[in-house]
XYZ file of N, CA and C in Angstrom:
423
model
N -21.307 -24.912 -27.126
C -22.512 -24.228 -26.485
C -21.822 -23.305 -25.352
N -20.842 -23.772 -24.545
C -20.323 -22.951 -23.421
C -19.874 -21.638 -23.952
N -19.134 -21.882 -25.103
C -18.354 -20.618 -25.669
C -19.485 -19.632 -26.161
N -20.665 -19.975 -26.743
C -21.738 -19.171 -27.236
C -22.299 -18.458 -26.023
N -22.570 -19.238 -24.799
C -23.165 -18.614 -23.589
C -22.080 -17.779 -22.941
N -21.048 -17.842 -23.007
C -19.861 -17.060 -22.412
C -19.859 -15.799 -23.292
N -19.961 -15.863 -24.645
C -19.842 -14.826 -25.500
C -21.172 -13.903 -25.230
N -22.286 -14.643 -25.176
C -23.679 -13.855 -24.884
C -23.362 -13.180 -23.673
N -22.897 -13.730 -22.517
C -22.978 -12.837 -21.169
C -21.927 -11.884 -21.440
N -20.766 -12.063 -22.057
C -19.876 -10.997 -22.084
C -20.493 -9.817 -22.818
N -21.209 -10.050 -23.969
C -21.874 -8.953 -24.870
C -22.838 -8.284 -23.984
N -23.657 -8.940 -23.250
C -24.650 -8.368 -22.424
C -23.959 -7.571 -21.273
N -23.042 -8.063 -20.594
C -22.541 -7.422 -19.525
C -21.684 -6.178 -20.077
N -21.018 -6.254 -21.188
C -20.433 -5.190 -21.868
C -21.432 -3.925 -21.992
N -22.542 -4.346 -22.549
C -23.610 -3.271 -22.621
C -23.737 -2.458 -21.437
N -23.883 -3.030 -20.399
C -24.119 -2.358 -19.069
C -22.751 -1.780 -18.573
N -21.732 -2.365 -18.664
C -20.522 -1.786 -18.168
C -19.938 -0.686 -19.025
N -20.370 -0.591 -20.236
C -19.837 0.516 -21.054
C -20.648 1.580 -21.347
N -21.583 2.001 -20.338
C -22.600 3.027 -20.488
C -21.855 4.392 -20.585
N -20.489 4.410 -20.072
C -19.782 5.688 -20.357
C -19.008 5.804 -21.566
N -19.240 4.779 -22.414
C -18.461 4.695 -23.669
C -18.740 5.908 -24.698
N -17.772 6.493 -25.124
C -18.033 7.565 -26.143
C -17.730 6.912 -27.527
N -18.456 7.189 -28.471
C -18.181 6.544 -29.825
C -17.610 7.586 -30.733
N -16.676 6.918 -31.474
C -15.915 7.705 -32.558
C -15.894 6.802 -33.605
N -14.816 6.866 -34.592
C -14.629 6.026 -35.697
C -14.489 4.548 -35.427
N -14.105 4.176 -34.271
C -13.896 2.889 -33.873
C -15.031 2.399 -33.013
N -15.788 1.494 -33.340
C -16.987 1.093 -32.651
C -16.456 -0.123 -31.833
N -16.526 0.104 -30.351
C -16.278 -1.054 -29.431
C -17.173 -2.278 -29.287
N -16.779 -3.345 -29.445
C -17.782 -4.621 -29.169
C -17.700 -4.927 -27.785
N -16.395 -4.876 -27.157
C -16.379 -5.318 -25.699
C -15.466 -4.346 -24.888
N -15.758 -4.050 -23.806
C -15.092 -3.064 -22.983
C -15.330 -3.596 -21.519
N -14.292 -4.318 -20.831
C -14.699 -4.632 -19.397
C -13.465 -4.939 -18.514
N -13.697 -5.061 -17.365
C -12.686 -5.420 -16.383
C -13.049 -6.926 -15.843
N -12.089 -7.748 -15.732
C -12.158 -9.141 -15.369
C -11.163 -9.580 -14.480
N -11.293 -10.630 -13.787
C -10.194 -11.244 -12.971
C -9.247 -11.910 -13.664
N -9.256 -12.174 -14.944
C -8.382 -12.951 -15.649
C -8.961 -13.396 -17.058
N -7.910 -14.034 -17.723
C -8.160 -14.462 -19.151
C -7.988 -15.997 -19.172
N -8.755 -16.588 -20.063
C -8.585 -18.159 -20.390
C -7.255 -18.306 -21.334
N -7.026 -19.411 -21.551
C -5.877 -19.742 -22.433
C -6.029 -19.157 -23.779
N -7.228 -18.903 -24.392
C -7.284 -18.145 -25.595
C -7.256 -16.569 -25.453
N -7.032 -16.183 -24.222
C -6.925 -14.625 -24.047
C -8.312 -14.068 -23.944
N -9.384 -14.756 -23.647
C -10.741 -14.268 -23.574
C -11.115 -14.078 -22.192
N -11.743 -12.998 -21.726
C -12.055 -12.822 -20.318
C -12.843 -14.036 -19.702
N -12.406 -14.412 -18.447
C -13.045 -15.487 -17.763
C -14.431 -15.012 -17.305
N -14.450 -13.942 -16.718
C -15.888 -13.364 -16.142
C -15.735 -11.798 -16.205
N -16.876 -11.212 -16.175
C -16.888 -9.718 -15.849
C -16.946 -9.458 -14.516
N -16.159 -8.602 -14.029
C -16.130 -8.245 -12.644
C -15.570 -6.679 -12.549
N -16.465 -6.019 -11.634
C -16.103 -4.636 -11.498
C -15.734 -4.171 -10.033
N -15.574 -5.139 -9.181
C -15.244 -4.887 -7.725
C -14.095 -6.008 -7.468
N -12.941 -5.364 -7.030
C -11.865 -6.183 -6.754
C -11.294 -5.999 -5.277
N -10.852 -6.921 -4.715
C -10.476 -6.815 -3.370
C -8.820 -6.827 -3.173
N -8.380 -5.880 -2.395
C -6.922 -5.938 -2.396
C -6.351 -7.124 -1.625
N -7.199 -7.583 -0.719
C -6.836 -8.846 0.050
C -7.044 -10.176 -0.583
N -8.104 -10.211 -1.421
C -8.583 -11.573 -2.242
C -7.992 -11.676 -3.727
N -7.836 -10.549 -4.297
C -7.600 -10.634 -5.737
C -6.235 -10.310 -6.024
N -5.549 -10.645 -7.064
C -4.298 -10.385 -7.527
C -4.068 -9.117 -8.334
N -5.134 -8.786 -8.900
C -5.021 -7.522 -9.554
C -6.334 -7.411 -10.518
N -6.296 -6.438 -11.485
C -7.340 -6.173 -12.494
C -6.926 -6.452 -13.851
N -7.636 -7.234 -14.696
C -7.470 -7.367 -16.066
C -8.427 -6.446 -16.791
N -7.897 -5.699 -17.698
C -8.713 -4.833 -18.801
C -8.716 -5.523 -20.116
N -9.830 -5.484 -20.791
C -9.998 -6.097 -22.045
C -10.913 -5.259 -22.822
N -10.422 -4.990 -24.097
C -11.341 -4.245 -25.024
C -11.040 -4.750 -26.376
N -12.232 -4.783 -27.170
C -12.230 -5.476 -28.450
C -13.047 -4.531 -29.406
N -12.671 -4.378 -30.629
C -13.421 -3.741 -31.550
C -13.343 -4.327 -32.974
N -14.113 -4.117 -33.912
C -14.260 -4.787 -35.192
C -12.993 -4.732 -35.833
N -12.352 -5.946 -36.388
C -11.024 -5.972 -36.926
C -11.328 -5.235 -38.416
N -10.249 -4.381 -38.607
C -10.250 -3.815 -40.048
C -8.892 -3.678 -40.441
N -7.824 -3.955 -39.631
C -6.428 -3.984 -40.256
C -5.807 -2.730 -39.963
N -6.607 -1.603 -39.747
C -6.055 -0.247 -39.724
C -5.097 -0.098 -38.654
N -3.953 0.648 -38.649
C -2.984 0.841 -37.759
C -3.486 2.148 -36.883
N -3.301 1.824 -35.596
C -3.846 3.004 -34.644
C -2.795 3.124 -33.615
N -2.818 4.279 -33.048
C -2.120 4.645 -31.769
C -3.091 4.486 -30.698
N -2.786 3.696 -29.862
C -3.688 3.296 -28.654
C -3.153 3.632 -27.433
N -3.827 4.222 -26.407
C -3.410 4.590 -25.135
C -4.387 4.160 -24.160
N -3.916 3.508 -23.070
C -4.834 3.207 -21.962
C -4.230 3.590 -20.710
N -4.995 4.589 -19.953
C -4.556 5.208 -18.830
C -5.435 4.664 -17.610
N -4.710 4.349 -16.541
C -5.501 3.956 -15.402
C -5.276 4.910 -14.344
N -6.370 5.370 -13.577
C -6.203 6.304 -12.589
C -6.966 5.741 -11.301
N -6.403 6.050 -10.172
C -6.757 5.692 -8.861
C -8.066 6.504 -8.422
N -8.503 6.281 -7.232
C -9.603 6.918 -6.623
C -9.372 8.362 -6.395
N -8.085 8.812 -6.395
C -7.696 10.257 -6.248
C -7.313 10.872 -7.626
N -7.647 10.114 -8.824
C -7.160 10.611 -10.062
C -5.750 10.744 -10.287
N -5.050 9.857 -9.707
C -3.564 9.804 -9.935
C -3.233 8.616 -10.869
N -2.306 8.897 -11.946
C -2.121 7.790 -12.716
C -1.201 6.723 -12.112
N -1.787 5.500 -12.367
C -1.295 4.249 -11.771
C -0.582 3.274 -12.807
N -1.136 3.503 -14.063
C -0.633 2.655 -15.250
C -0.920 3.369 -16.539
N 0.030 3.124 -17.361
C -0.345 3.734 -18.601
C 0.451 2.748 -19.795
N -0.427 2.494 -20.779
C 0.025 1.704 -21.763
C -0.097 2.272 -23.277
N 0.957 2.415 -23.951
C 0.932 3.058 -25.297
C 1.285 1.998 -26.301
N 0.505 2.121 -27.404
C 0.776 1.104 -28.460
C 0.794 1.856 -29.786
N 1.924 2.056 -30.452
C 2.237 2.945 -31.569
C 1.852 1.876 -32.773
N 1.080 2.521 -33.714
C 0.846 1.649 -35.039
C 0.332 0.241 -34.914
N -0.651 0.171 -33.884
C -1.299 -1.068 -33.433
C -2.240 -1.398 -34.553
N -2.094 -2.673 -35.065
C -3.054 -3.125 -35.993
C -4.068 -4.206 -35.569
N -3.851 -4.684 -34.392
C -4.764 -5.675 -33.783
C -6.072 -5.060 -33.546
N -7.083 -5.839 -33.021
C -8.255 -5.290 -32.634
C -8.599 -5.677 -31.156
N -7.755 -6.219 -30.294
C -7.892 -6.474 -29.055
C -6.732 -5.942 -28.120
N -7.041 -5.109 -27.108
C -5.997 -4.694 -26.208
C -6.417 -5.329 -24.805
N -5.317 -5.685 -24.212
C -5.514 -6.321 -23.086
C -4.344 -5.551 -22.017
N -4.706 -5.199 -20.856
C -3.837 -4.602 -19.986
C -4.146 -5.062 -18.620
N -3.139 -4.947 -17.713
C -3.451 -5.460 -16.351
C -2.598 -4.714 -15.316
N -3.275 -4.559 -14.041
C -2.505 -4.060 -12.929
C -2.411 -5.155 -11.938
N -1.401 -5.212 -11.197
C -1.156 -6.034 -10.127
C -1.321 -5.335 -8.729
N -1.721 -6.112 -7.785
C -1.862 -5.625 -6.350
C -0.611 -6.027 -5.567
N 0.426 -6.705 -5.988
C 1.637 -7.127 -5.298
C 2.920 -6.605 -6.052
N 2.974 -6.629 -7.222
C 4.235 -6.179 -8.006
C 3.981 -5.370 -9.250
N 4.790 -4.426 -9.448
C 4.617 -3.600 -10.774
C 4.866 -4.380 -12.030
N 4.030 -4.236 -12.905
C 4.241 -4.910 -14.307
C 4.968 -3.757 -15.110
N 5.096 -4.076 -16.384
C 5.936 -3.201 -17.303
C 5.406 -1.798 -17.351
N 4.102 -1.696 -17.380
C 3.568 -0.477 -17.657
C 3.025 0.326 -16.361
N 2.945 -0.421 -15.385
C 2.327 0.066 -14.003
C 3.320 1.018 -13.326
N 2.846 2.182 -12.841
C 3.620 3.141 -12.276
C 3.761 2.986 -10.743
N 2.597 2.603 -10.214
C 2.473 2.332 -8.811
C 1.516 1.109 -8.550
N 1.707 0.471 -7.322
C 0.715 -0.479 -6.768
C -0.297 -0.056 -6.098
N -1.780 -0.290 -6.516
C -2.811 0.389 -5.870
C -2.811 -0.067 -4.427
N -3.040 0.866 -3.603
C -3.197 0.456 -2.049
C -4.438 1.097 -1.649
N -5.091 2.110 -2.199
C -6.384 2.923 -1.860
C -7.601 2.082 -2.286
N -8.617 2.143 -1.454
C -9.985 1.645 -1.861
C -10.611 2.844 -2.588
N -11.822 2.425 -3.255
C -12.556 3.416 -3.913
C -12.705 3.135 -5.483
N -13.201 4.077 -6.276
C -13.659 3.899 -7.584
C -12.396 4.383 -8.507
N -12.016 3.377 -9.329
C -10.723 3.712 -10.303
C -11.536 3.758 -11.596
N -10.558 4.417 -12.497
C -11.143 4.778 -13.912
C -9.908 4.195 -14.835
N -10.406 3.685 -15.962
C -9.508 3.312 -17.081
C -9.924 4.048 -18.379
N -8.999 4.889 -18.821
C -9.404 5.665 -20.067
C -8.835 5.124 -21.373
N -9.756 4.829 -22.297
C -9.055 4.374 -23.695
C -9.125 5.454 -24.656
N -7.885 5.611 -25.239
C -7.671 6.611 -26.343
C -7.225 5.926 -27.462
N -7.946 6.348 -28.742
C -7.534 5.790 -30.052
C -7.089 7.122 -30.776
N -5.734 7.206 -31.134
C -5.307 8.567 -31.615
C -5.103 9.491 -30.340
N -5.648 10.646 -30.628
C -5.884 11.555 -29.431
C -7.349 11.665 -28.957
N -8.273 10.641 -29.507
C -9.606 10.759 -29.102
C -10.036 9.864 -27.980
N -10.577 10.260 -26.944
C -11.153 9.548 -26.004
C -12.284 8.669 -26.461
N -12.046 7.232 -26.425
C -13.101 6.445 -26.834
C -14.008 5.718 -25.800
N -13.452 5.430 -24.764
C -14.200 4.775 -23.668
C -13.652 4.948 -22.182
N -14.476 5.164 -21.227
C -14.152 5.085 -19.836
C -14.774 3.834 -19.120
N -14.093 3.148 -18.367
C -14.316 1.991 -17.586
C -14.186 2.241 -16.164
N -15.031 1.881 -15.230
C -14.923 2.306 -13.788
C -15.002 0.851 -13.093
N -14.254 0.805 -12.061
C -14.304 -0.402 -11.213
C -14.103 0.041 -9.807
N -14.238 -0.761 -8.892
C -14.026 -0.372 -7.388
C -13.000 -1.443 -6.824
N -12.325 -0.809 -5.898
C -11.271 -1.562 -5.268
C -11.706 -1.524 -3.780
N -11.883 -2.609 -2.988
C -12.164 -2.673 -1.601
C -11.223 -3.423 -0.938
N -11.101 -3.348 0.514
C -10.112 -3.956 1.258
C -10.196 -5.464 1.065
């Protein structure tokens, strides 16, 4: 029952958080930012405001209907001044879930810089060369 309720909440919140989503050949089921993932790799909660002093970073999660097709996927993170802070590229990706993360303390493998500025940040999702979705979140002190 808890998994059903969590799934329902995620779907409901995804609807509101994905208002900027552009639709193409791949229809997204879930597009959100969260404070972390559970052991199964599912978002713990939806969250779109993060604190540089209280949070460790931002987790990005996107899912679409599984069809086994190979895709080139890009996830680009931009800070409040539109500077690139993280870039993930997956060539020939055949899974249907992409997870990416930025840390507020140390760089991860795809992270260019550690965020230090407050404001509204953006995450752009590309499949092939097509922009599929834009997620926005806020960073506060």
